[in-house]
C-alpha cells in the first residue's frame, strides 16, 4: 500500500486508528473469551432444568416401556400395562419437544449440544414406527431392546454434551454423573433381557453373552465414574453401594454370569425385581442430587468470573477511551499545525509571491518584512520547519526583489543599447540616403541599396531589443497607411525579400499609431516564413477585409510544424509569456506576441494545404480604416480596380516633399503577384501603364562602355554624360507622375527640372520603412 500521496491528516488518522482499533479488538476478544465461559457456567442451571431433568424422565419412561415390550414379545398376548406405559412415554417426550422448541434452551446451548438435541429428537421420531413393528411382532426381543436402547443412547449423547463446563473440576464431575446415568441404563438393559429369558424359560441365541457383556460394561462405567467424583460425593456413593439392595443385586448379577446359556437361570425373580428397582431409584436420586449441587456450585464461580470480567472490561474500555482521546487530540493538533505550515507555504507560493512579483514588475516599492512576516509555529520539530519556511519565504521575497531589480536593470541595458543602435542606424540610413543621391554608377547604386536594406534589417533587430525591454519602438505615424504599403514596408525588412510575392490585397489602411508595430510584426513572420522554407520556394502574402477586421495571410511552402509545436506556438501567441533569455530560439515568436498584444492583433498559425504554414494576422476593426486617396483616378480607358492593382504591383508611393533622389524600385509585372526586387531606377522610354508611370528597366547608360580586361580602374564619367543621364531620369519621372494625375500623357518639355527625381519608394529614412510615406515633420514622427 503506497501511502506517500496521502494527506497529513489521513496519515495521522491512520496512525491513530490502527493501534486504537487493534487495542479495541483485543479488548473485545478478551472480553468475549472470558464472558463465554461465565455465561456457560450461568447456563448450567438452565440446561439442567430444560434438558437434564426432562431428558432423564424420557429415559426412565423408555426403560420401563422397553421392559414391558420384551415381556409382551415373550408372551402371546398384548399387555395392558404396555399401552398405559406408552401413554406416559408419549407425555414426557412431548414435554421434551416443547422445551427443545423454546428459545430458552436454544439460547443456552452451543453448536454441539444443538446437534445432539436434534439427534435425540430424530431418534424419538422413530418411536411410533418401532411400536408398529413390535405390535405386528416383526421385531424379536433383541431388536426391540436395540430400538429402545438406541433412543436412550441418543439421550445420553445429549447429556454428555452438557459436560463442557469451563471449570475442570465441574466438568469432570459432570462427566462422572453422565457415566453413572449410562451405567444405570445398562442395568435397565440387563433387566429387560432377563425379563424375556424368565418369561420364555430359556436364553435366546446370543442373549446370555449379551447379558454378561452388559453387566461387565455397567460395572466398568460405575468404577470409572466414581473415580472422577469429588471426595465427598465418592464417599456418599460408597455408602450407597454398601447398602443391602446394591449387595444383593451384585450377587444376583454374579449368578447370571455363572448361569448356563441354555436354560433360564435359577434365581429369585422377586429378589431381582426388588433389588433392581431399588438400585435404579437410588442411583437416579444420587445423580439428580449431584447434578443440583453441581449447578449450585457453578453459580458463585460464574458470578466471580463476571465480576472480574466487568472490572477488567471497564479498565480496558477506559484505556481504549483514553487512548482514543489522547490520540485524537495529539493528531488533531499535529494536523492543524502542519496544515498551518502547508497553508502558509501555498499562500506564499500561489498568491503572495506571484502578486509580489507582479507589483514589482509594475514598479511598486515592496517592504520585505511586511510581505514575509514571521510566523510562529512552536519550538518543536514542526516549529523548526516553520522557522525554516519563514527564512525561505523571506529569502524568496528578497530573491524576487533582486530578480526584478536585475530584470529592470537588464531591460534598461537593452533599452540603452537599442536606443544607441537606433540612433546609429538612423544616421547610417541618412548617410546612405545622401550617398544614393550623389552616386551615378548603377553598380555602385545597387550596392548602396543592399547596404540600405541591411541597415533596415538592423533597425528591426534594434527594435527587438526595445520590445524585449518592455518599451515601445520609436517609429510612429500620424496618418493612416495603406495595407499594401504596410506589407511592402515589412517585405523591405526581410533578408530574402526577393522570394516574397504580394498577391491580391483588398484596399484598406491601418491607423498611424499601429503602423510601425504592424510592420515589425509582419516582418518577423515573413522572416520566419523565408527562413524555414526551401530557398527555391515562394512566400505569398494576401490581404482581405473581414467583418471583424482585416486579415493578412503569410503562406510558405516549408516542412511545416507538428501539431504539438503549432499548438504551443499558438498558445504563446495568444498569451505572451514573460521573456526568458534561455529561450532565445523563439525570440521572434515572443516579439510577435508582444506586438500583437499591444494592439489587440490576433496571430494564429495553421497548416497549409500543400505543406508549410499559414500565419494569419487579424488586425482589429479599431485599427482598420479606409485606404487614403492616392495620385490615381479613374479614366475613361481604365477602371478603379485596374489602377488599384497596378498600384499594388509597384513599389512607388506618394512623392516625399524633399529634394529629388534616386531610390530602389521593383520591376513592374502585369500580374498581381510580383516579387519585390530592389533595383536602380534609370531612364527609359515612357510606356502606357495603368498608373501613368513608365516601365523602368535596369540598364547602363548609353555612354558607359565595357572596360578593357587589362584596366584596373574604371574610366571617369564625363560631366556631360552624368548631366544628360540625370536630366533624362528627372524628365521621365515627372512626366509619368503628371500623366498618372491628369490621365493624359504630357510632353517631355512640360516637365521642369525642379520636379522630384523619382516617384518610387526610397530606402527607409529616419526610421520609415521602405515603400511607405516618410514622416515630414517632427510631430508626424514619434522618434
mmCIF file of N, CA and C in Angstrom, residues 484 488 502-507 541 543 627 632 639-651 666 668-674 689-691:
data_model
loop_
_atom_site.group_PDB
_atom_site.id
_atom_site.type_symbol
_atom_site.label_atom_id
_atom_site.label_comp_id
_atom_site.label_asym_id
_atom_site.label_seq_id
_atom_site.Cartn_x
_atom_site.Cartn_y
_atom_site.Cartn_z
ATOM 1 N N UNK A 484 -1.293 47.752 -48.495
ATOM 2 C CA UNK A 484 -0.294 47.302 -49.459
ATOM 3 C C UNK A 484 1.064 47.914 -49.143
ATOM 4 N N UNK A 488 4.524 46.064 -47.998
ATOM 5 C CA UNK A 488 5.785 46.364 -48.680
ATOM 6 C C UNK A 488 6.861 46.785 -47.680
ATOM 7 N N UNK A 502 3.581 39.467 -53.369
ATOM 8 C CA UNK A 502 2.420 40.184 -52.847
ATOM 9 C C UNK A 502 1.231 39.882 -53.752
ATOM 10 N N UNK A 503 0.295 39.091 -53.262
ATOM 11 C CA UNK A 503 -0.854 38.676 -54.063
ATOM 12 C C UNK A 503 -2.001 39.662 -53.864
ATOM 13 N N UNK A 504 -3.224 39.191 -54.147
ATOM 14 C CA UNK A 504 -4.388 40.071 -54.052
ATOM 15 C C UNK A 504 -4.507 40.650 -52.654
ATOM 16 N N UNK A 505 -4.634 41.956 -52.594
ATOM 17 C CA UNK A 505 -4.755 42.666 -51.320
ATOM 18 C C UNK A 505 -5.890 43.657 -51.447
ATOM 19 N N UNK A 506 -6.968 43.435 -50.728
ATOM 20 C CA UNK A 506 -8.100 44.346 -50.799
ATOM 21 C C UNK A 506 -7.749 45.682 -50.162
ATOM 22 N N UNK A 507 -8.284 46.754 -50.699
ATOM 23 C CA UNK A 507 -7.902 48.092 -50.209
ATOM 24 C C UNK A 507 -8.371 48.324 -48.780
ATOM 25 N N UNK A 541 1.838 36.630 -49.761
ATOM 26 C CA UNK A 541 1.113 37.450 -48.795
ATOM 27 C C UNK A 541 -0.192 37.873 -49.436
ATOM 28 N N UNK A 543 -4.198 39.762 -48.543
ATOM 29 C CA UNK A 543 -4.952 40.572 -47.606
ATOM 30 C C UNK A 543 -6.419 40.584 -47.951
ATOM 31 N N UNK A 627 -8.632 53.124 -47.206
ATOM 32 C CA UNK A 627 -7.334 53.435 -47.816
ATOM 33 C C UNK A 627 -7.273 54.915 -48.154
ATOM 34 N N UNK A 632 -3.902 58.358 -58.095
ATOM 35 C CA UNK A 632 -4.514 57.727 -59.253
ATOM 36 C C UNK A 632 -6.014 57.937 -59.226
ATOM 37 N N UNK A 639 -10.413 51.120 -65.277
ATOM 38 C CA UNK A 639 -11.299 51.102 -64.105
ATOM 39 C C UNK A 639 -10.494 51.378 -62.847
ATOM 40 N N UNK A 640 -11.213 51.633 -61.772
ATOM 41 C CA UNK A 640 -10.539 51.883 -60.485
ATOM 42 C C UNK A 640 -9.837 50.636 -59.999
ATOM 43 N N UNK A 641 -10.425 49.429 -60.216
ATOM 44 C CA UNK A 641 -9.779 48.193 -59.779
ATOM 45 C C UNK A 641 -8.476 47.977 -60.506
ATOM 46 N N UNK A 642 -8.439 48.273 -61.792
ATOM 47 C CA UNK A 642 -7.188 48.096 -62.532
ATOM 48 C C UNK A 642 -6.109 49.000 -61.981
ATOM 49 N N UNK A 643 -6.474 50.240 -61.721
ATOM 50 C CA UNK A 643 -5.453 51.153 -61.210
ATOM 51 C C UNK A 643 -5.024 50.754 -59.794
ATOM 52 N N UNK A 644 -5.976 50.237 -59.005
ATOM 53 C CA UNK A 644 -5.591 49.789 -57.676
ATOM 54 C C UNK A 644 -4.619 48.626 -57.757
ATOM 55 N N UNK A 645 -4.881 47.664 -58.640
ATOM 56 C CA UNK A 645 -3.981 46.533 -58.792
ATOM 57 C C UNK A 645 -2.628 46.984 -59.291
ATOM 58 N N UNK A 646 -2.635 47.956 -60.190
ATOM 59 C CA UNK A 646 -1.354 48.478 -60.645
ATOM 60 C C UNK A 646 -0.613 49.153 -59.509
ATOM 61 N N UNK A 647 -1.365 49.812 -58.667
ATOM 62 C CA UNK A 647 -0.719 50.438 -57.512
ATOM 63 C C UNK A 647 -0.123 49.394 -56.583
ATOM 64 N N UNK A 648 -0.830 48.246 -56.426
ATOM 65 C CA UNK A 648 -0.309 47.185 -55.578
ATOM 66 C C UNK A 648 0.983 46.632 -56.125
ATOM 67 N N UNK A 649 1.082 46.541 -57.432
ATOM 68 C CA UNK A 649 2.230 45.862 -58.033
ATOM 69 C C UNK A 649 3.424 46.761 -58.219
ATOM 70 N N UNK A 650 3.314 48.002 -57.857
ATOM 71 C CA UNK A 650 4.506 48.838 -57.968
ATOM 72 C C UNK A 650 4.983 49.218 -56.581
ATOM 73 N N UNK A 651 6.204 49.612 -56.495
ATOM 74 C CA UNK A 651 6.793 49.968 -55.215
ATOM 75 C C UNK A 651 6.616 51.433 -54.886
ATOM 76 N N UNK A 666 10.967 48.340 -57.950
ATOM 77 C CA UNK A 666 10.753 46.970 -58.348
ATOM 78 C C UNK A 666 10.255 46.954 -59.774
ATOM 79 N N UNK A 668 8.050 46.277 -62.642
ATOM 80 C CA UNK A 668 6.621 46.035 -62.657
ATOM 81 C C UNK A 668 6.288 44.796 -63.488
ATOM 82 N N UNK A 669 5.195 44.186 -63.151
ATOM 83 C CA UNK A 669 4.753 42.989 -63.845
ATOM 84 C C UNK A 669 3.272 43.112 -64.106
ATOM 85 N N UNK A 670 2.763 42.578 -65.189
ATOM 86 C CA UNK A 670 1.335 42.681 -65.476
ATOM 87 C C UNK A 670 0.475 41.806 -64.586
ATOM 88 N N UNK A 671 1.093 40.964 -63.761
ATOM 89 C CA UNK A 671 0.301 40.079 -62.893
ATOM 90 C C UNK A 671 0.162 40.694 -61.524
ATOM 91 N N UNK A 672 -0.692 40.001 -60.728
ATOM 92 C CA UNK A 672 -0.946 40.521 -59.380
ATOM 93 C C UNK A 672 0.049 40.043 -58.369
ATOM 94 N N UNK A 673 0.891 39.053 -58.655
ATOM 95 C CA UNK A 673 1.896 38.536 -57.729
ATOM 96 C C UNK A 673 3.241 38.921 -58.274
ATOM 97 N N UNK A 674 3.942 39.822 -57.589
ATOM 98 C CA UNK A 674 5.189 40.383 -58.108
ATOM 99 C C UNK A 674 6.248 40.284 -57.039
ATOM 100 N N UNK A 689 1.412 52.464 -68.933
ATOM 101 C CA UNK A 689 0.942 51.650 -67.813
ATOM 102 C C UNK A 689 -0.332 52.246 -67.232
ATOM 103 N N UNK A 690 -1.093 51.389 -66.524
ATOM 104 C CA UNK A 690 -2.372 51.832 -65.966
ATOM 105 C C UNK A 690 -2.220 52.911 -64.940
ATOM 106 N N UNK A 691 -1.081 53.028 -64.295
ATOM 107 C CA UNK A 691 -0.908 54.067 -63.272
ATOM 108 C C UNK A 691 -0.251 55.292 -63.820
#
